């Protein structure tokens, strides 16, 4: 039940250590002084490089023992002081993540029980001079009494007890800014750095949860989403200790992630009649207003979406993009086909990354022997801070950057009202131009005839305009060289796809050998590129293309 745990433990530590001791009047002043001295010592030790003062092995265990002892002692006070705070801060968050089938979700009982969490490890991390960053491994097999009062849409009210909580994870605490005044820092931020294990059971008091299908999953999903999002690093909770404005400690966006949901293949068929009707949900943070939904593509296990989404990024080193693909069941709840994630640290700023992700059933387990299909995405991360990385999807940025690129176009070209437009509110931008595609060659094509050869040719199709061109047929080869160039006038380069299909010519028609689908983003960013593209549907077939983009104009819509 890490959602509460986040709060409970976060408050336990931050609230307990600091507020509990420093501000709780019932505690004898001797103890407060002890704590103040210890915290002050801690602050000084860290700032002055503790390693010089204490051997590496020694100081964490010293801190650990100290913390565990003190947390045990102050736990009853924490419980008393924190329960109301937890309730007040958690209920609005629950509301944010509440699934549609529930009309309300509130606490009716919340006490933390008698068992304090235990710290099993502490590390003080390298950080800026004005702060102390600590990571604490924690374990809690608590006996809290937590009862949720839920109301379903159909008006049924149920008291649901959260039982058998077992949690292990790592909390990060940031004490910042350091101050001379007691207790030596202005505020504490806490965040769940890593969730290792989280078990809990839900039980209806005086009833059976399975009697209302979907409720248990919905509540569990809400809880897990809320943990994932509301206190998992980089999101943090800030507890001000000394008066002051600590808004600068809040998590901030550092850039935008541009995502193209291109296509999927080999999706598990969930339907008895016809095929699945897949749609995707994508998010970095699972907040309802930050989760993007694609269109549903009916009756297709290899859908092509060609949709573009944009996400705010707070921390590339720890965040990831999650994608879940569902089968749209109309009035019934959508059924999960599979999910995948990609850590943002795998992305290089300003560089387009093209990925195929394998779908699994459960992201926490990852290993999945069943083939649920794969999803094809194009990702582009553009940090706000870097001047020379420009985001073609950002109208403000592009107008200036692209204008430079368009300087050499004399007539009919660049829209010169860039400055005003940049000042205007954010709008969609259309980049027009000409795409020149040279189909250079292919390699490793599968043999289709008895002689171990094929007669390959390539068909190029623009997805939106459906303009097509094809190369000539080359006889009896698996490594053809065409070296033919085709020009396409493109009306909306940022939202167009180039589909490259390789066929085998046959007296009786044609057989598809492989396909690849490309966005134009790389060409628009780089102007020109030559690359080998893997052909889907073949073992190791690839096609070499030379692609050149010439911008004609930019239109703001
Ligand atoms: C689904 O598509 C297949 C062709 O791929 C078609 O034969 C079938 O009739 C379609 N079914 C429905 C329910 O649209
Ligand atoms: C490509 O297709 C268009 C229209 O079908 C045609 O007019 C043009 O000549 C083709 N280009 C080449 C190089 O074959
Ligand atoms: C390829 O083979 C077909 C018959 O299979 C023939 O008509 C055609 O002329 C050949 N093309 C070339 C370029 O050799
Ligand atoms: C492709 O054609 C160009 C000229 O159109 C030529 O310079 C180049 O060498 C050719 N490449 C191959 C691999 O045949």
Coordinates of C-alpha atoms and ligand atoms in Angstrom, one line a residue:
X1 CA 0.0 0.0 0.0
X2 CA 2.8 2.3 -0.9
X3 CA 0.6 5.1 -1.7
X4 CA -0.2 5.6 2.0
X5 CA 3.2 4.2 2.8
X6 CA 4.7 7.0 0.8
X7 CA 3.0 9.4 3.0
X8 CA 3.2 7.4 6.1
X9 CA 6.9 6.8 5.8
X10 CA 7.6 10.1 4.3
X11 CA 5.9 11.8 7.1
X12 CA 7.3 9.3 9.5
X13 CA 10.8 10.3 8.6
X14 CA 10.4 13.9 7.8
X15 CA 7.6 14.7 10.1
X16 CA 8.8 12.4 12.8
X17 CA 12.4 13.3 12.8
X18 CA 11.9 17.0 12.4
X19 CA 8.5 18.2 13.3
X20 CA 7.9 15.4 15.7
X21 CA 10.9 16.2 17.7
X22 CA 11.4 19.8 17.0
X23 CA 7.9 21.0 17.3
X24 CA 6.0 18.5 19.3
X25 CA 5.7 20.1 22.7
X26 CA 5.0 16.9 24.6
X27 CA 8.5 15.7 24.1
X28 CA 10.8 16.6 26.8
X29 CA 13.1 19.4 26.0
X30 CA 16.2 17.2 26.7
X31 CA 15.2 15.0 23.8
X32 CA 14.7 18.0 21.6
X33 CA 18.1 19.3 22.4
X34 CA 19.6 15.9 21.6
X35 CA 17.9 15.8 18.3
X36 CA 18.9 19.4 17.5
X37 CA 22.5 18.5 18.3
X38 CA 22.4 15.4 16.3
X39 CA 20.9 17.0 13.3
X40 CA 23.2 19.9 13.5
X41 CA 26.1 17.5 13.8
X42 CA 24.8 15.6 10.8
X43 CA 24.5 18.8 8.8
X44 CA 28.0 19.8 9.7
X45 CA 29.4 16.3 9.1
X46 CA 28.0 16.1 5.6
X47 CA 28.8 19.6 4.6
X48 CA 32.4 19.2 5.8
X49 CA 32.8 15.9 4.1
X50 CA 32.0 13.3 6.6
X51 CA 34.4 10.9 5.2
X52 CA 37.3 12.8 6.7
X53 CA 35.8 12.7 10.1
X54 CA 34.4 9.2 10.2
X55 CA 35.3 6.1 8.4
X56 CA 32.9 5.2 5.6
X57 CA 31.8 2.0 7.2
X58 CA 31.1 3.6 10.5
X59 CA 29.0 6.6 9.9
X60 CA 26.0 5.1 8.1
X61 CA 25.5 2.5 10.8
X62 CA 25.8 5.1 13.5
X63 CA 23.1 7.1 11.7
X64 CA 21.0 4.0 11.2
X65 CA 21.0 3.0 14.8
X66 CA 20.3 6.4 15.9
X67 CA 17.4 6.8 13.5
X68 CA 15.8 3.4 14.3
X69 CA 16.0 4.0 18.0
X70 CA 14.5 7.4 17.7
X71 CA 11.9 6.5 15.3
X72 CA 10.7 3.8 17.6
X73 CA 10.4 6.2 20.4
X74 CA 8.7 8.9 18.6
X75 CA 6.4 6.7 16.6
X76 CA 3.4 7.1 18.8
X77 CA 3.7 10.9 18.4
X78 CA 4.2 10.6 14.7
X79 CA 1.1 8.4 14.4
X80 CA -0.9 10.9 16.4
X81 CA 0.4 14.0 14.6
X82 CA 0.7 12.6 11.1
X83 CA -2.6 10.7 10.7
X84 CA -4.7 13.9 10.2
X85 CA -2.0 15.4 7.9
X86 CA -1.9 12.2 5.9
X87 CA -5.6 12.1 5.6
X88 CA -5.8 15.8 4.6
X89 CA -3.1 15.5 2.0
X90 CA -3.9 12.1 0.6
X91 CA -7.6 12.4 0.1
X92 CA -7.3 15.1 -2.6
X93 CA -4.7 13.0 -4.4
X94 CA -6.9 9.9 -4.2
X95 CA -9.5 12.1 -5.8
X96 CA -7.2 12.9 -8.7
X97 CA -6.5 9.3 -9.6
X98 CA -10.0 7.9 -8.7
X99 CA -11.2 5.6 -11.4
X100 CA -14.4 6.3 -13.2
X101 CA -16.3 3.4 -11.6
X102 CA -16.0 4.9 -8.2
X103 CA -18.0 7.9 -7.1
X104 CA -15.8 8.6 -4.1
X105 CA -12.9 7.3 -2.2
X106 CA -12.1 8.5 1.3
X107 CA -10.6 7.3 4.6
X108 CA -12.9 6.4 7.4
X109 CA -10.1 5.2 9.7
X110 CA -6.4 5.9 9.5
X111 CA -3.9 5.1 12.2
X112 CA -0.4 3.9 11.6
X113 CA -0.3 1.2 14.2
X114 CA 2.3 0.4 16.8
X115 CA 5.1 -0.9 14.6
X116 CA 7.5 1.8 13.3
X117 CA 9.2 1.3 10.0
X118 CA 12.9 0.3 10.2
X119 CA 15.7 1.9 8.3
X120 CA 17.9 -0.8 6.8
X121 CA 20.3 1.4 5.1
X122 CA 21.3 5.1 4.9
X123 CA 23.5 6.8 2.4
X124 CA 24.4 10.4 2.2
X125 CA 24.8 11.4 -1.4
X126 CA 27.1 13.9 -3.0
X127 CA 25.2 17.1 -3.4
X128 CA 25.3 20.8 -3.6
X129 CA 26.8 22.7 -0.7
X130 CA 23.5 24.2 0.4
X131 CA 21.7 20.9 1.0
X132 CA 22.0 17.4 2.5
X133 CA 20.7 14.5 0.4
X134 CA 20.0 11.3 2.1
X135 CA 18.7 8.0 0.8
X136 CA 17.2 5.6 3.3
X137 CA 16.3 2.0 2.7
X138 CA 13.2 1.3 4.6
X139 CA 11.1 -1.6 5.5
X140 CA 7.7 -1.6 7.0
X141 CA 5.7 -4.6 8.0
X142 CA 3.2 -2.5 9.8
X143 CA -0.1 -3.1 11.6
X144 CA -1.9 0.1 10.6
X145 CA -5.6 0.4 10.7
X146 CA -6.7 1.8 7.4
X147 CA -10.2 1.7 6.2
X148 CA -11.3 3.3 2.9
X149 CA -14.9 4.3 2.4
X150 CA -15.8 3.9 -1.2
X151 CA -18.9 4.7 -3.1
X152 CA -19.5 3.1 -6.5
X153 CA -21.3 4.9 -9.3
X154 CA -24.4 2.7 -8.6
X155 CA -24.5 4.0 -5.1
X156 CA -23.1 1.1 -3.2
X157 CA -21.0 2.2 -0.2
X158 CA -18.4 -0.2 1.0
X159 CA -15.8 0.0 3.8
X160 CA -12.6 -1.5 2.5
X161 CA -9.8 -2.5 4.8
X162 CA -6.2 -2.3 3.7
X163 CA -4.4 -5.2 5.3
X164 CA -1.1 -7.1 5.5
X165 CA 1.0 -4.2 4.3
X166 CA 4.6 -5.1 3.5
X167 CA 6.8 -2.5 2.0
X168 CA 10.5 -2.1 1.1
X169 CA 11.8 0.8 -0.7
X170 CA 14.3 3.7 -0.8
X171 CA 13.3 7.2 0.3
X172 CA 15.2 10.2 -0.7
X173 CA 15.3 13.1 1.7
X174 CA 16.6 16.5 0.8
X175 CA 17.3 19.0 3.6
X176 CA 17.5 22.3 2.0
X177 CA 18.4 25.2 2.4
X178 CA 20.9 24.7 5.2
X179 CA 20.5 27.4 7.9
X180 CA 22.2 28.6 11.0
X181 CA 18.9 28.7 12.8
X182 CA 17.5 25.5 14.5
X183 CA 16.9 22.9 13.2
X184 CA 19.5 23.8 10.6
X185 CA 17.5 23.6 7.4
X186 CA 14.6 25.4 5.9
X187 CA 12.6 22.6 4.5
X188 CA 12.6 18.8 3.9
X189 CA 11.7 17.2 0.6
X190 CA 10.9 13.6 0.6
X191 CA 10.4 11.3 -2.3
X192 CA 10.2 7.6 -3.0
X193 CA 13.3 7.0 -4.9
X194 CA 12.7 3.3 -5.6
X195 CA 9.9 1.0 -4.7
X196 CA 11.3 -2.5 -4.2
X197 CA 8.3 -4.4 -2.9
X198 CA 4.8 -3.5 -2.1
X199 CA 2.2 -6.0 -0.9
X200 CA -1.2 -5.4 0.5
X201 CA -4.6 -7.0 0.5
X202 CA -7.9 -5.3 0.2
X203 CA -10.9 -6.7 2.1
X204 CA -14.4 -5.6 2.4
X205 CA -15.5 -5.4 6.0
X206 CA -18.3 -7.9 6.4
X207 CA -18.4 -8.8 2.7
X208 CA -16.6 -10.1 -0.3
X209 CA -14.8 -7.8 -2.7
X210 CA -15.1 -10.2 -5.6
X211 CA -18.9 -9.7 -5.5
X212 CA -18.4 -6.4 -7.3
X213 CA -16.2 -7.2 -10.3
X214 CA -13.5 -4.7 -11.2
X215 CA -13.6 -2.8 -7.9
X216 CA -10.6 -4.5 -6.4
X217 CA -8.5 -3.9 -9.6
X218 CA -9.7 -0.4 -9.8
X219 CA -8.7 0.5 -6.2
X220 CA -5.4 -1.3 -6.5
X221 CA -4.7 0.5 -9.8
X222 CA -5.5 3.8 -8.2
X223 CA -3.2 3.2 -5.4
X224 CA -0.4 2.1 -7.6
X225 CA -0.8 5.0 -10.0
X226 CA -0.9 7.4 -7.1
X227 CA 2.3 6.1 -5.6
X228 CA 3.9 6.0 -9.0
X229 CA 3.0 9.6 -9.6
X230 CA 2.5 11.6 -6.5
X231 CA 5.7 10.7 -4.5
X232 CA 7.9 8.8 -6.8
X233 CA 11.1 10.7 -7.6
X234 CA 11.4 13.2 -9.2
X235 CA 8.1 14.2 -7.7
X236 CA 8.6 15.2 -4.1
X237 CA 6.7 16.5 -1.1
X238 CA 8.0 19.5 0.5
X239 CA 7.6 20.2 4.2
X240 CA 8.5 23.7 5.2
X241 CA 10.2 23.8 8.6
X242 CA 11.4 27.4 8.9
X243 CA 9.2 30.1 7.4
X244 CA 10.0 30.9 3.8
X245 CA 9.1 30.4 0.2
X246 CA 10.3 27.0 -0.9
X247 CA 8.5 26.9 -4.3
X248 CA 11.9 26.6 -6.0
X249 CA 12.2 23.1 -4.5
X250 CA 9.2 21.9 -6.4
X251 CA 9.8 19.6 -9.3
X252 CA 10.0 21.5 -12.6
X253 CA 9.8 20.6 -16.3
X254 CA 13.2 20.5 -17.9
X255 CA 12.1 19.7 -21.4
X256 CA 9.6 18.2 -23.8
X257 CA 9.4 14.6 -25.1
X258 CA 7.9 14.4 -28.6
X259 CA 6.5 11.0 -29.3
X260 CA 5.2 9.6 -32.5
X261 CA 3.1 6.5 -32.1
X262 CA 3.8 5.0 -35.5
X263 CA 2.4 1.5 -35.5
X264 CA 2.3 -1.9 -33.8
X265 CA 2.6 -5.4 -35.1
X266 CA 1.7 -9.0 -34.1
X267 CA -0.7 -7.7 -31.4
X268 CA -2.4 -10.5 -29.5
X269 CA -5.9 -11.0 -30.8
X270 CA -8.4 -10.5 -28.0
X271 CA -11.5 -10.8 -30.1
X272 CA -13.4 -13.9 -31.0
X273 CA -14.9 -12.4 -34.1
X274 CA -12.6 -10.4 -36.3
X275 CA -9.5 -8.9 -34.8
X276 CA -8.6 -6.6 -31.8
X277 CA -9.5 -2.9 -32.0
X278 CA -6.3 -1.5 -30.5
X279 CA -5.7 1.9 -29.0
X280 CA -2.8 3.1 -26.9
X281 CA -2.4 5.1 -23.7
X282 CA 0.9 6.9 -23.2
X283 CA 2.2 8.7 -20.2
X284 CA 5.3 9.8 -18.3
X285 CA 3.2 10.6 -15.2
X286 CA -0.1 8.7 -14.9
X287 CA -2.2 11.7 -14.1
X288 CA -5.4 11.7 -16.1
X289 CA -4.6 15.0 -17.7
X290 CA -1.1 14.0 -18.6
X291 CA -2.0 10.6 -20.1
X292 CA -2.5 10.6 -23.9
X293 CA -4.9 8.4 -25.7
X294 CA -4.6 7.4 -29.4
X295 CA -7.4 6.7 -31.8
X296 CA -8.9 3.2 -31.9
X297 CA -8.1 1.3 -35.1
X298 CA -10.8 -1.2 -35.7
X299 CA -10.1 -4.8 -36.6
X300 CA -6.4 -4.7 -36.9
X301 CA -3.5 -6.6 -35.2
X302 CA -0.9 -4.4 -37.1
X303 CA -2.4 -0.9 -36.7
X304 CA -0.7 2.2 -38.1
X305 CA -1.6 5.2 -35.9
X306 CA 0.7 7.9 -37.1
X307 CA -0.1 10.1 -34.1
X308 CA 2.0 12.7 -32.3
X309 CA 2.0 13.4 -28.6
X310 CA 3.9 15.7 -26.4
X311 CA 5.0 15.2 -22.8
X312 CA 6.6 17.4 -20.2
X313 CA 9.7 15.9 -18.7
X314 CA 10.9 16.6 -15.2
X315 CA 13.9 14.3 -14.9
X316 CA 15.5 12.3 -17.7
X317 CA 17.7 10.3 -15.4
X318 CA 14.8 8.5 -13.6
X319 CA 11.6 9.0 -15.7
X320 CA 10.3 6.8 -18.4
X321 CA 7.6 6.8 -21.0
X322 CA 5.0 4.1 -20.5
X323 CA 2.8 2.8 -23.2
X324 CA -0.1 0.5 -22.8
X325 CA -2.1 -1.0 -25.6
X326 CA -5.7 -2.0 -25.1
X327 CA -8.3 -3.7 -27.1
X328 CA -11.3 -1.3 -27.3
X329 CA -14.4 -3.4 -26.2
X330 CA -16.9 -0.6 -26.8
X331 CA -19.2 -0.4 -23.7
X332 CA -17.2 -2.9 -21.7
X333 CA -13.9 -2.0 -20.0
X334 CA -11.0 -2.1 -22.5
X335 CA -8.8 -5.1 -22.2
X336 CA -5.0 -4.8 -21.9
X337 CA -3.0 -6.3 -24.7
X338 CA 0.4 -5.4 -23.4
X339 CA 2.6 -2.6 -22.1
X340 CA 6.1 -1.4 -22.5
X341 CA 8.4 1.3 -21.2
X342 CA 11.4 3.2 -22.3
X343 CA 13.7 5.0 -19.8
X344 CA 14.3 8.6 -20.9
X345 CA 18.0 8.3 -20.0
X346 CA 18.3 6.2 -23.2
X347 CA 17.6 9.3 -25.3
X348 CA 20.1 11.7 -26.5
X349 CA 18.9 15.3 -26.5
X350 CA 17.9 16.6 -30.0
X351 CA 18.4 13.2 -31.6
X352 CA 15.5 11.3 -33.1
X353 CA 15.3 7.8 -31.7
X354 CA 13.3 5.1 -33.5
X355 CA 12.4 2.1 -31.4
X356 CA 10.4 -1.1 -31.4
X357 CA 9.3 -2.1 -27.9
X358 CA 8.2 -5.5 -27.0
X359 CA 5.0 -5.7 -25.1
X360 CA 4.7 -7.5 -21.8
X361 CA 1.8 -8.2 -19.5
X362 CA 3.2 -6.5 -16.4
X363 CA 5.9 -3.9 -16.3
X364 CA 7.0 -5.0 -12.8
X365 CA 7.7 -8.5 -14.0
X366 CA 9.0 -7.7 -17.5
X367 CA 9.8 -11.3 -18.4
X368 CA 7.1 -12.6 -20.5
X369 CA 7.3 -15.6 -22.7
X370 CA 4.2 -14.9 -24.6
X371 CA 4.4 -12.8 -27.7
X372 CA 2.0 -9.9 -27.2
X373 CA 3.3 -7.9 -30.1
X374 CA 5.5 -4.9 -30.5
X375 CA 5.0 -1.2 -30.8
X376 CA 7.0 1.2 -33.0
X377 CA 7.7 4.7 -31.6
X378 CA 9.7 7.7 -32.6
X379 CA 11.1 9.7 -29.7
X380 CA 12.7 13.1 -29.6
X381 CA 13.7 14.7 -26.3
X382 CA 14.3 18.5 -26.4
X383 CA 15.5 20.0 -23.2
X384 CA 14.5 23.6 -22.5
X385 CA 18.0 24.7 -21.5
X386 CA 20.1 23.8 -24.5
X387 CA 20.2 26.5 -27.1
X388 CA 21.4 24.4 -30.0
X389 CA 18.8 21.7 -29.7
X390 CA 15.7 22.7 -31.5
X391 CA 12.4 21.1 -31.3
X392 CA 10.6 21.0 -34.7
X393 CA 7.3 20.5 -32.9
X394 CA 7.6 23.7 -30.9
X395 CA 6.3 26.6 -33.1
X396 CA 8.2 29.2 -31.1
X397 CA 11.5 27.5 -31.3
X398 CA 11.1 26.4 -34.9
X399 CA 10.2 29.8 -36.4
X400 CA 13.6 31.2 -35.5
X401 CA 15.6 28.1 -36.2
X402 CA 13.9 27.1 -39.4
X403 CA 13.9 30.6 -40.6
X404 CA 17.6 30.5 -40.6
X405 CA 17.5 27.3 -42.6
X406 CA 15.1 28.9 -45.0
X407 CA 17.1 32.0 -45.6
X408 CA 18.4 30.7 -48.9
X409 CA 14.8 30.3 -50.2
X410 CA 14.1 33.5 -51.9
X411 CA 10.5 33.5 -53.2
X412 CA 7.3 31.8 -52.2
X413 CA 9.1 30.5 -49.1
X414 CA 9.4 31.3 -45.5
X415 CA 6.7 33.0 -43.6
X416 CA 8.4 36.2 -42.5
X417 CA 6.0 36.9 -39.6
X418 CA 8.0 34.7 -37.3
X419 CA 8.4 37.1 -34.5
X420 CA 4.8 38.0 -34.1
X421 CA 3.9 34.3 -34.4
X422 CA 6.4 33.4 -31.8
X423 CA 4.7 35.9 -29.5
X424 CA 1.3 34.5 -30.4
X425 CA -0.1 31.6 -28.5
X426 CA 1.1 28.1 -29.2
X427 CA -0.4 26.7 -32.5
X428 CA 0.1 23.8 -34.7
X429 CA 2.7 24.2 -37.3
X430 CA 2.8 22.7 -40.8
X431 CA 6.1 22.3 -42.5
X432 CA 5.9 21.9 -46.2
X433 CA 8.6 20.7 -48.5
X434 CA 9.8 18.2 -50.9
X435 CA 11.0 14.8 -49.9
X436 CA 13.5 13.2 -52.2
X437 CA 13.9 9.5 -51.6
X438 CA 16.6 7.5 -53.4
X439 CA 16.1 3.8 -53.1
X440 CA 19.7 2.8 -53.3
X441 CA 19.7 -0.9 -52.6
X442 CA 18.5 -3.8 -50.5
X443 CA 20.3 -6.7 -48.8
X444 CA 19.4 -10.0 -47.3
X445 CA 16.0 -10.3 -48.9
X446 CA 14.3 -13.7 -48.5
X447 CA 14.4 -16.0 -51.5
X448 CA 11.0 -16.6 -53.0
X449 CA 11.7 -18.9 -55.9
X450 CA 13.1 -22.4 -56.2
X451 CA 16.4 -21.1 -57.5
X452 CA 16.9 -19.2 -54.2
X453 CA 16.3 -15.9 -55.9
X454 CA 13.7 -13.2 -56.1
X455 CA 12.6 -10.4 -58.4
X456 CA 12.4 -7.5 -56.0
X457 CA 10.9 -4.0 -56.4
X458 CA 10.1 -1.3 -54.0
X459 CA 6.9 0.7 -53.6
X460 CA 7.1 4.0 -51.7
X461 CA 3.9 5.4 -50.3
X462 CA 3.2 8.6 -48.4
X463 CA 0.7 7.6 -45.7
X464 CA -1.4 10.7 -45.7
X465 CA -1.6 11.7 -49.3
X466 CA -1.3 8.1 -50.5
X467 CA 1.1 9.2 -53.3
X468 CA 2.9 6.2 -54.6
X469 CA 6.0 5.5 -56.7
X470 CA 7.7 2.3 -57.5
X471 CA 11.1 1.2 -58.6
X472 CA 11.8 -1.1 -61.5
X473 CA 11.9 -4.9 -61.0
X474 CA 15.3 -6.4 -60.8
X475 CA 15.4 -10.0 -61.9
X476 CA 17.0 -12.9 -59.9
X477 CA 18.7 -11.2 -57.0
X478 CA 18.6 -11.0 -53.3
X479 CA 20.8 -7.9 -53.1
X480 CA 19.3 -5.5 -55.6
X481 CA 20.8 -2.1 -56.5
X482 CA 18.1 0.3 -57.9
X483 CA 19.6 3.7 -57.3
X484 CA 16.4 5.4 -58.3
X485 CA 15.2 8.8 -56.9
X486 CA 11.6 9.9 -56.3
X487 CA 10.3 13.3 -55.2
X488 CA 7.2 13.8 -53.1
X489 CA 5.6 17.1 -52.4
X490 CA 4.8 16.9 -48.7
X491 CA 2.1 19.2 -47.2
X492 CA 2.6 18.4 -43.6
X493 CA 6.1 17.0 -43.0
X494 CA 5.8 16.6 -39.2
X495 CA 2.8 14.4 -39.4
X496 CA 3.5 12.4 -42.6
X497 CA 4.9 8.8 -42.8
X498 CA 6.9 7.2 -45.6
X499 CA 6.1 3.6 -46.1
X500 CA 8.6 1.5 -47.9
X501 CA 7.3 -1.9 -49.1
X502 CA 9.5 -4.4 -50.9
X503 CA 7.7 -6.9 -53.1
X504 CA 8.7 -9.9 -55.2
X505 CA 7.5 -9.6 -58.7
X506 CA 5.6 -12.7 -59.9
X507 CA 4.0 -13.5 -63.1
X508 CA 0.8 -13.9 -61.2
X509 CA 1.1 -10.7 -59.1
X510 CA 3.3 -9.8 -56.3
X511 CA 4.3 -11.1 -52.9
X512 CA 5.2 -8.8 -50.0
X513 CA 8.8 -9.4 -48.7
X514 CA 9.1 -6.7 -46.1
X515 CA 8.2 -3.3 -45.0
X516 CA 9.5 -0.3 -43.0
X517 CA 7.8 2.8 -42.0
X518 CA 9.7 6.1 -41.4
X519 CA 8.7 9.4 -40.1
X520 CA 10.2 12.5 -41.8
X521 CA 11.4 14.1 -38.5
X522 CA 15.0 13.1 -39.0
X523 CA 15.1 14.4 -42.5
X524 CA 13.5 17.7 -41.5
X525 CA 16.0 18.1 -38.7
X526 CA 19.1 17.0 -40.5
X527 CA 18.2 17.9 -44.1
X528 CA 19.8 14.8 -45.6
X529 CA 20.6 11.3 -44.4
X530 CA 21.6 7.9 -45.7
X531 CA 20.8 4.8 -43.7
X532 CA 19.9 1.2 -43.7
X533 CA 16.5 0.4 -42.5
X534 CA 15.5 -3.0 -41.3
X535 CA 12.6 -4.6 -43.2
X536 CA 9.9 -5.9 -41.0
X537 CA 8.7 -9.3 -42.0
X538 CA 12.2 -10.4 -43.0
X539 CA 14.9 -12.1 -40.9
X540 CA 17.7 -9.7 -41.7
X541 CA 16.6 -7.8 -44.8
X542 CA 17.3 -4.2 -45.0
X543 CA 16.9 -1.4 -47.5
X544 CA 19.4 1.5 -48.0
X545 CA 17.7 4.8 -48.6
X546 CA 19.1 8.3 -49.2
X547 CA 16.6 10.9 -48.0
X548 CA 16.7 14.6 -48.5
X549 CA 14.3 17.2 -47.3
X550 CA 13.9 20.7 -48.8
X551 CA 11.6 23.0 -46.9
X552 CA 9.3 25.1 -48.9
X553 CA 7.3 26.9 -46.2
X554 CA 6.1 26.9 -42.7
X555 CA 2.4 27.6 -42.0
X556 CA 0.9 28.4 -38.7
X557 CA -2.5 27.0 -38.3
Ligands
LIG1 C1 -11.8 -7.6 -40.2 O1 -10.9 -7.5 -41.2 C2 -10.8 -8.6 -42.1 C3 -9.7 -8.4 -43.1 O2 -8.5 -8.2 -42.4 C4 -12.2 -8.8 -42.7 O3 -12.2 -10.0 -43.5 C5 -13.3 -8.9 -41.7 O4 -14.5 -9.0 -42.3 C6 -13.2 -7.7 -40.7 N1 -14.1 -7.9 -39.6 C7 -14.9 -7.0 -39.1 C8 -15.7 -7.4 -38.0 O5 -14.9 -5.8 -39.6
LIG2 C1 6.1 9.0 -59.3 O1 4.7 8.9 -59.4 C2 4.1 10.1 -60.1 C3 2.6 9.9 -60.0 O2 2.2 8.6 -60.0 C4 4.6 10.2 -61.5 O3 4.1 11.3 -62.2 C5 6.2 10.3 -61.5 O4 6.7 10.3 -62.8 C6 6.8 9.2 -60.7 N1 8.2 9.4 -60.5 C7 9.1 8.6 -61.0 C8 10.5 9.1 -60.8 O5 8.8 7.5 -61.5
LIG3 C1 13.0 -10.0 -65.9 O1 12.4 -11.2 -66.2 C2 11.2 -11.0 -67.0 C3 10.6 -12.4 -67.2 O2 10.5 -13.1 -66.0 C4 11.5 -10.4 -68.3 O3 10.3 -10.2 -69.1 C5 12.2 -9.1 -68.1 O4 12.6 -8.5 -69.3 C6 13.4 -9.3 -67.2 N1 14.0 -8.0 -66.9 C7 15.3 -7.7 -67.0 C8 15.7 -6.3 -66.7 O5 16.1 -8.5 -67.3
LIG4 C1 23.7 6.0 -58.0 O1 23.6 7.0 -59.1 C2 24.5 8.1 -58.9 C3 24.2 9.1 -60.1 O2 22.8 9.2 -60.3 C4 25.9 7.7 -59.0 O3 26.8 8.8 -58.8 C5 26.1 6.6 -57.9 O4 27.4 6.1 -58.0 C6 25.1 5.5 -58.0 N1 25.3 4.6 -56.9 C7 25.3 3.3 -57.0 C8 25.4 2.5 -55.7 O5 25.1 2.7 -58.1

